[in-house]
Amino acid sequence: MILNNKELKILAEFTNSYNSKHYGRAIASKLKMNQKTVSNILNSLEKQHIIKFKHEGKNKYYFLNKLNPATKEVIKLAEINKRIILFEKHKKLNQLLLEIEDRAKGIAIIFGSYANFTNNEKSDLDVFIMGSISELSDLESMYHIKINVVKSTKDKFNSNELFLQEIMNNHILLKGVEEFISLTW
């Protein structure tokens, strides 16, 4: 199965929460895509058993088919594609992001304004680390950007916690894609 950019964009909507349900029209509106195109892609993904649907009234809601092992692999691709988009949109920060990735031990997640692409020149870079990370102050002065690091451990990870739900809804995985998906699946 080869996925195109439109399919990856649509699948990225399912990365906000692997348990979420999505209405096709809402996806089309949010992504500013033709509703028929979105419908065709969702139907194709359903035929490939990547997603399932459920009728609620007149509406058809789509959700991930977690019983299909291929679904997890496809979601990994969608998560990696989000990372690629981050690197493409913030070319000046590529080296900084790679440095953060190298210094992190465990899972590294970008969240906040950089994750939803609403950042400006005064925005801080918000990083969630599930594990440990070495000092970043040298990177802050080198790249002239404030880096806010929030640390946690897998033992303390509780996806029901409000802050972690916010990260789940708006994140870009910098490091530990497979580990994060397994932890939150």
JSON list of N, CA and C in Angstrom, two decimals, residues 80-128:
[
{"chain": "A", "resi": 80, "resn": "ILE", "atom": "N", "xyz": [5.13, 10.07, 11.01]},
{"chain": "A", "resi": 80, "resn": "ILE", "atom": "CA", "xyz": [6.40, 10.45, 10.39]},
{"chain": "A", "resi": 80, "resn": "ILE", "atom": "C", "xyz": [6.19, 11.56, 9.38]},
{"chain": "A", "resi": 81, "resn": "ASN", "atom": "N", "xyz": [5.09, 11.51, 8.64]},
{"chain": "A", "resi": 81, "resn": "ASN", "atom": "CA", "xyz": [4.79, 12.56, 7.67]},
{"chain": "A", "resi": 81, "resn": "ASN", "atom": "C", "xyz": [4.59, 13.92, 8.36]},
{"chain": "A", "resi": 82, "resn": "LYS", "atom": "N", "xyz": [3.97, 13.93, 9.54]},
{"chain": "A", "resi": 82, "resn": "LYS", "atom": "CA", "xyz": [3.82, 15.17, 10.30]},
{"chain": "A", "resi": 82, "resn": "LYS", "atom": "C", "xyz": [5.20, 15.75, 10.65]},
{"chain": "A", "resi": 83, "resn": "ARG", "atom": "N", "xyz": [6.12, 14.87, 11.00]},
{"chain": "A", "resi": 83, "resn": "ARG", "atom": "CA", "xyz": [7.49, 15.30, 11.32]},
{"chain": "A", "resi": 83, "resn": "ARG", "atom": "C", "xyz": [8.17, 15.89, 10.08]},
{"chain": "A", "resi": 84, "resn": "ILE", "atom": "N", "xyz": [7.98, 15.26, 8.94]},
{"chain": "A", "resi": 84, "resn": "ILE", "atom": "CA", "xyz": [8.56, 15.76, 7.69]},
{"chain": "A", "resi": 84, "resn": "ILE", "atom": "C", "xyz": [8.02, 17.16, 7.38]},
{"chain": "A", "resi": 85, "resn": "ILE", "atom": "N", "xyz": [6.72, 17.35, 7.57]},
{"chain": "A", "resi": 85, "resn": "ILE", "atom": "CA", "xyz": [6.10, 18.66, 7.33]},
{"chain": "A", "resi": 85, "resn": "ILE", "atom": "C", "xyz": [6.70, 19.72, 8.26]},
{"chain": "A", "resi": 86, "resn": "LEU", "atom": "N", "xyz": [6.93, 19.34, 9.53]},
{"chain": "A", "resi": 86, "resn": "LEU", "atom": "CA", "xyz": [7.57, 20.26, 10.49]},
{"chain": "A", "resi": 86, "resn": "LEU", "atom": "C", "xyz": [8.94, 20.69, 9.97]},
{"chain": "A", "resi": 87, "resn": "PHE", "atom": "N", "xyz": [9.73, 19.74, 9.51]},
{"chain": "A", "resi": 87, "resn": "PHE", "atom": "CA", "xyz": [11.06, 20.05, 8.98]},
{"chain": "A", "resi": 87, "resn": "PHE", "atom": "C", "xyz": [10.97, 20.92, 7.73]},
{"chain": "A", "resi": 88, "resn": "GLU", "atom": "N", "xyz": [10.00, 20.67, 6.88]},
{"chain": "A", "resi": 88, "resn": "GLU", "atom": "CA", "xyz": [9.84, 21.47, 5.66]},
{"chain": "A", "resi": 88, "resn": "GLU", "atom": "C", "xyz": [9.42, 22.90, 5.97]},
{"chain": "A", "resi": 89, "resn": "LYS", "atom": "N", "xyz": [8.53, 23.07, 6.94]},
{"chain": "A", "resi": 89, "resn": "LYS", "atom": "CA", "xyz": [8.01, 24.40, 7.26]},
{"chain": "A", "resi": 89, "resn": "LYS", "atom": "C", "xyz": [8.98, 25.23, 8.10]},
{"chain": "A", "resi": 90, "resn": "HIS", "atom": "N", "xyz": [9.88, 24.57, 8.80]},
{"chain": "A", "resi": 90, "resn": "HIS", "atom": "CA", "xyz": [10.81, 25.28, 9.70]},
{"chain": "A", "resi": 90, "resn": "HIS", "atom": "C", "xyz": [12.25, 24.89, 9.38]},
{"chain": "A", "resi": 91, "resn": "LYS", "atom": "N", "xyz": [12.64, 25.15, 8.15]},
{"chain": "A", "resi": 91, "resn": "LYS", "atom": "CA", "xyz": [13.99, 24.77, 7.69]},
{"chain": "A", "resi": 91, "resn": "LYS", "atom": "C", "xyz": [15.10, 25.36, 8.56]},
{"chain": "A", "resi": 92, "resn": "LYS", "atom": "N", "xyz": [14.88, 26.58, 9.07]},
{"chain": "A", "resi": 92, "resn": "LYS", "atom": "CA", "xyz": [15.89, 27.23, 9.90]},
{"chain": "A", "resi": 92, "resn": "LYS", "atom": "C", "xyz": [16.10, 26.51, 11.23]},
{"chain": "A", "resi": 93, "resn": "LEU", "atom": "N", "xyz": [15.10, 25.74, 11.65]},
{"chain": "A", "resi": 93, "resn": "LEU", "atom": "CA", "xyz": [15.19, 25.04, 12.93]},
{"chain": "A", "resi": 93, "resn": "LEU", "atom": "C", "xyz": [15.55, 23.56, 12.78]},
{"chain": "A", "resi": 94, "resn": "ASN", "atom": "N", "xyz": [15.78, 23.11, 11.56]},
{"chain": "A", "resi": 94, "resn": "ASN", "atom": "CA", "xyz": [16.07, 21.69, 11.34]},
{"chain": "A", "resi": 94, "resn": "ASN", "atom": "C", "xyz": [17.22, 21.18, 12.20]},
{"chain": "A", "resi": 95, "resn": "GLN", "atom": "N", "xyz": [18.32, 21.93, 12.22]},
{"chain": "A", "resi": 95, "resn": "GLN", "atom": "CA", "xyz": [19.48, 21.49, 12.99]},
{"chain": "A", "resi": 95, "resn": "GLN", "atom": "C", "xyz": [19.17, 21.48, 14.48]},
{"chain": "A", "resi": 96, "resn": "LEU", "atom": "N", "xyz": [18.42, 22.47, 14.95]},
{"chain": "A", "resi": 96, "resn": "LEU", "atom": "CA", "xyz": [18.01, 22.51, 16.35]},
{"chain": "A", "resi": 96, "resn": "LEU", "atom": "C", "xyz": [17.16, 21.29, 16.69]},
{"chain": "A", "resi": 97, "resn": "LEU", "atom": "N", "xyz": [16.19, 20.98, 15.85]},
{"chain": "A", "resi": 97, "resn": "LEU", "atom": "CA", "xyz": [15.32, 19.83, 16.10]},
{"chain": "A", "resi": 97, "resn": "LEU", "atom": "C", "xyz": [16.12, 18.53, 16.11]},
{"chain": "A", "resi": 98, "resn": "LEU", "atom": "N", "xyz": [17.09, 18.42, 15.23]},
{"chain": "A", "resi": 98, "resn": "LEU", "atom": "CA", "xyz": [17.94, 17.22, 15.20]},
{"chain": "A", "resi": 98, "resn": "LEU", "atom": "C", "xyz": [18.80, 17.13, 16.47]},
{"chain": "A", "resi": 99, "resn": "GLU", "atom": "N", "xyz": [19.27, 18.29, 16.97]},
{"chain": "A", "resi": 99, "resn": "GLU", "atom": "CA", "xyz": [20.05, 18.32, 18.22]},
{"chain": "A", "resi": 99, "resn": "GLU", "atom": "C", "xyz": [19.19, 17.86, 19.39]},
{"chain": "A", "resi": 100, "resn": "ILE", "atom": "N", "xyz": [17.95, 18.35, 19.45]},
{"chain": "A", "resi": 100, "resn": "ILE", "atom": "CA", "xyz": [17.04, 17.94, 20.52]},
{"chain": "A", "resi": 100, "resn": "ILE", "atom": "C", "xyz": [16.81, 16.43, 20.44]},
{"chain": "A", "resi": 101, "resn": "GLU", "atom": "N", "xyz": [16.59, 15.95, 19.24]},
{"chain": "A", "resi": 101, "resn": "GLU", "atom": "CA", "xyz": [16.39, 14.51, 19.04]},
{"chain": "A", "resi": 101, "resn": "GLU", "atom": "C", "xyz": [17.60, 13.71, 19.53]},
{"chain": "A", "resi": 102, "resn": "ASP", "atom": "N", "xyz": [18.80, 14.17, 19.22]},
{"chain": "A", "resi": 102, "resn": "ASP", "atom": "CA", "xyz": [20.02, 13.48, 19.64]},
{"chain": "A", "resi": 102, "resn": "ASP", "atom": "C", "xyz": [20.20, 13.49, 21.15]},
{"chain": "A", "resi": 103, "resn": "ARG", "atom": "N", "xyz": [19.83, 14.60, 21.80]},
{"chain": "A", "resi": 103, "resn": "ARG", "atom": "CA", "xyz": [20.05, 14.73, 23.24]},
{"chain": "A", "resi": 103, "resn": "ARG", "atom": "C", "xyz": [18.97, 14.02, 24.07]},
{"chain": "A", "resi": 104, "resn": "ALA", "atom": "N", "xyz": [17.85, 13.72, 23.45]},
{"chain": "A", "resi": 104, "resn": "ALA", "atom": "CA", "xyz": [16.75, 13.08, 24.17]},
{"chain": "A", "resi": 104, "resn": "ALA", "atom": "C", "xyz": [16.98, 11.57, 24.27]},
{"chain": "A", "resi": 105, "resn": "LYS", "atom": "N", "xyz": [16.69, 11.06, 25.44]},
{"chain": "A", "resi": 105, "resn": "LYS", "atom": "CA", "xyz": [16.70, 9.61, 25.65]},
{"chain": "A", "resi": 105, "resn": "LYS", "atom": "C", "xyz": [15.26, 9.23, 25.96]},
{"chain": "A", "resi": 106, "resn": "GLY", "atom": "N", "xyz": [14.63, 8.54, 25.03]},
{"chain": "A", "resi": 106, "resn": "GLY", "atom": "CA", "xyz": [13.22, 8.21, 25.17]},
{"chain": "A", "resi": 106, "resn": "GLY", "atom": "C", "xyz": [12.41, 8.86, 24.07]},
{"chain": "A", "resi": 107, "resn": "ILE", "atom": "N", "xyz": [11.22, 9.29, 24.41]},
{"chain": "A", "resi": 107, "resn": "ILE", "atom": "CA", "xyz": [10.29, 9.88, 23.44]},
{"chain": "A", "resi": 107, "resn": "ILE", "atom": "C", "xyz": [10.39, 11.41, 23.50]},
{"chain": "A", "resi": 108, "resn": "ALA", "atom": "N", "xyz": [10.50, 12.05, 22.34]},
{"chain": "A", "resi": 108, "resn": "ALA", "atom": "CA", "xyz": [10.54, 13.52, 22.26]},
{"chain": "A", "resi": 108, "resn": "ALA", "atom": "C", "xyz": [9.39, 13.99, 21.38]},
{"chain": "A", "resi": 109, "resn": "ILE", "atom": "N", "xyz": [8.59, 14.90, 21.92]},
{"chain": "A", "resi": 109, "resn": "ILE", "atom": "CA", "xyz": [7.38, 15.36, 21.23]},
{"chain": "A", "resi": 109, "resn": "ILE", "atom": "C", "xyz": [7.37, 16.89, 21.19]},
{"chain": "A", "resi": 110, "resn": "ILE", "atom": "N", "xyz": [7.11, 17.44, 20.02]},
{"chain": "A", "resi": 110, "resn": "ILE", "atom": "CA", "xyz": [6.89, 18.88, 19.88]},
{"chain": "A", "resi": 110, "resn": "ILE", "atom": "C", "xyz": [5.39, 19.11, 20.04]},
{"chain": "A", "resi": 111, "resn": "PHE", "atom": "N", "xyz": [5.02, 20.10, 20.86]},
{"chain": "A", "resi": 111, "resn": "PHE", "atom": "CA", "xyz": [3.61, 20.44, 21.01]},
{"chain": "A", "resi": 111, "resn": "PHE", "atom": "C", "xyz": [3.47, 21.95, 21.03]},
{"chain": "A", "resi": 112, "resn": "GLY", "atom": "N", "xyz": [2.26, 22.43, 21.16]},
{"chain": "A", "resi": 112, "resn": "GLY", "atom": "CA", "xyz": [2.03, 23.88, 21.19]},
{"chain": "A", "resi": 112, "resn": "GLY", "atom": "C", "xyz": [2.00, 24.49, 19.81]},
{"chain": "A", "resi": 113, "resn": "SER", "atom": "N", "xyz": [2.43, 25.75, 19.73]},
{"chain": "A", "resi": 113, "resn": "SER", "atom": "CA", "xyz": [2.28, 26.51, 18.48]},
{"chain": "A", "resi": 113, "resn": "SER", "atom": "C", "xyz": [3.08, 25.94, 17.32]},
{"chain": "A", "resi": 114, "resn": "TYR", "atom": "N", "xyz": [4.23, 25.34, 17.59]},
{"chain": "A", "resi": 114, "resn": "TYR", "atom": "CA", "xyz": [5.00, 24.75, 16.48]},
{"chain": "A", "resi": 114, "resn": "TYR", "atom": "C", "xyz": [4.32, 23.49, 15.95]},
{"chain": "A", "resi": 115, "resn": "ALA", "atom": "N", "xyz": [3.62, 22.78, 16.80]},
{"chain": "A", "resi": 115, "resn": "ALA", "atom": "CA", "xyz": [2.94, 21.55, 16.36]},
{"chain": "A", "resi": 115, "resn": "ALA", "atom": "C", "xyz": [1.70, 21.85, 15.53]},
{"chain": "A", "resi": 116, "resn": "ASN", "atom": "N", "xyz": [1.04, 22.97, 15.81]},
{"chain": "A", "resi": 116, "resn": "ASN", "atom": "CA", "xyz": [-0.14, 23.30, 15.00]},
{"chain": "A", "resi": 116, "resn": "ASN", "atom": "C", "xyz": [0.14, 24.42, 14.00]},
{"chain": "A", "resi": 117, "resn": "PHE", "atom": "N", "xyz": [1.42, 24.76, 13.86]},
{"chain": "A", "resi": 117, "resn": "PHE", "atom": "CA", "xyz": [1.89, 25.72, 12.84]},
{"chain": "A", "resi": 117, "resn": "PHE", "atom": "C", "xyz": [1.25, 27.10, 12.98]},
{"chain": "A", "resi": 118, "resn": "THR", "atom": "N", "xyz": [1.04, 27.54, 14.24]},
{"chain": "A", "resi": 118, "resn": "THR", "atom": "CA", "xyz": [0.54, 28.89, 14.50]},
{"chain": "A", "resi": 118, "resn": "THR", "atom": "C", "xyz": [1.64, 29.74, 15.15]},
{"chain": "A", "resi": 119, "resn": "ASN", "atom": "N", "xyz": [2.86, 29.25, 15.13]},
{"chain": "A", "resi": 119, "resn": "ASN", "atom": "CA", "xyz": [3.96, 29.95, 15.78]},
{"chain": "A", "resi": 119, "resn": "ASN", "atom": "C", "xyz": [4.32, 31.24, 15.03]},
{"chain": "A", "resi": 120, "resn": "ASN", "atom": "N", "xyz": [4.97, 32.14, 15.77]},
{"chain": "A", "resi": 120, "resn": "ASN", "atom": "CA", "xyz": [5.54, 33.35, 15.16]},
{"chain": "A", "resi": 120, "resn": "ASN", "atom": "C", "xyz": [6.97, 33.49, 15.68]},
{"chain": "A", "resi": 121, "resn": "GLU", "atom": "N", "xyz": [7.64, 34.59, 15.35]},
{"chain": "A", "resi": 121, "resn": "GLU", "atom": "CA", "xyz": [9.04, 34.74, 15.73]},
{"chain": "A", "resi": 121, "resn": "GLU", "atom": "C", "xyz": [9.25, 34.84, 17.24]},
{"chain": "A", "resi": 122, "resn": "LYS", "atom": "N", "xyz": [8.20, 35.13, 18.00]},
{"chain": "A", "resi": 122, "resn": "LYS", "atom": "CA", "xyz": [8.31, 35.23, 19.45]},
{"chain": "A", "resi": 122, "resn": "LYS", "atom": "C", "xyz": [7.90, 33.94, 20.17]},
{"chain": "A", "resi": 123, "resn": "SER", "atom": "N", "xyz": [7.47, 32.95, 19.42]},
{"chain": "A", "resi": 123, "resn": "SER", "atom": "CA", "xyz": [6.97, 31.70, 20.01]},
{"chain": "A", "resi": 123, "resn": "SER", "atom": "C", "xyz": [8.10, 30.90, 20.65]},
{"chain": "A", "resi": 124, "resn": "ASP", "atom": "N", "xyz": [7.75, 30.26, 21.76]},
{"chain": "A", "resi": 124, "resn": "ASP", "atom": "CA", "xyz": [8.66, 29.31, 22.40]},
{"chain": "A", "resi": 124, "resn": "ASP", "atom": "C", "xyz": [8.50, 27.97, 21.70]},
{"chain": "A", "resi": 125, "resn": "LEU", "atom": "N", "xyz": [9.52, 27.15, 21.80]},
{"chain": "A", "resi": 125, "resn": "LEU", "atom": "CA", "xyz": [9.44, 25.78, 21.29]},
{"chain": "A", "resi": 125, "resn": "LEU", "atom": "C", "xyz": [9.13, 24.88, 22.47]},
{"chain": "A", "resi": 126, "resn": "ASP", "atom": "N", "xyz": [7.95, 24.26, 22.45]},
{"chain": "A", "resi": 126, "resn": "ASP", "atom": "CA", "xyz": [7.51, 23.40, 23.54]},
{"chain": "A", "resi": 126, "resn": "ASP", "atom": "C", "xyz": [7.87, 21.95, 23.22]},
{"chain": "A", "resi": 127, "resn": "VAL", "atom": "N", "xyz": [8.60, 21.32, 24.14]},
{"chain": "A", "resi": 127, "resn": "VAL", "atom": "CA", "xyz": [9.06, 19.95, 23.94]},
{"chain": "A", "resi": 127, "resn": "VAL", "atom": "C", "xyz": [8.66, 19.11, 25.14]},
{"chain": "A", "resi": 128, "resn": "PHE", "atom": "N", "xyz": [8.02, 17.99, 24.88]},
{"chain": "A", "resi": 128, "resn": "PHE", "atom": "CA", "xyz": [7.66, 17.03, 25.93]},
{"chain": "A", "resi": 128, "resn": "PHE", "atom": "C", "xyz": [8.60, 15.84, 25.80]}
]
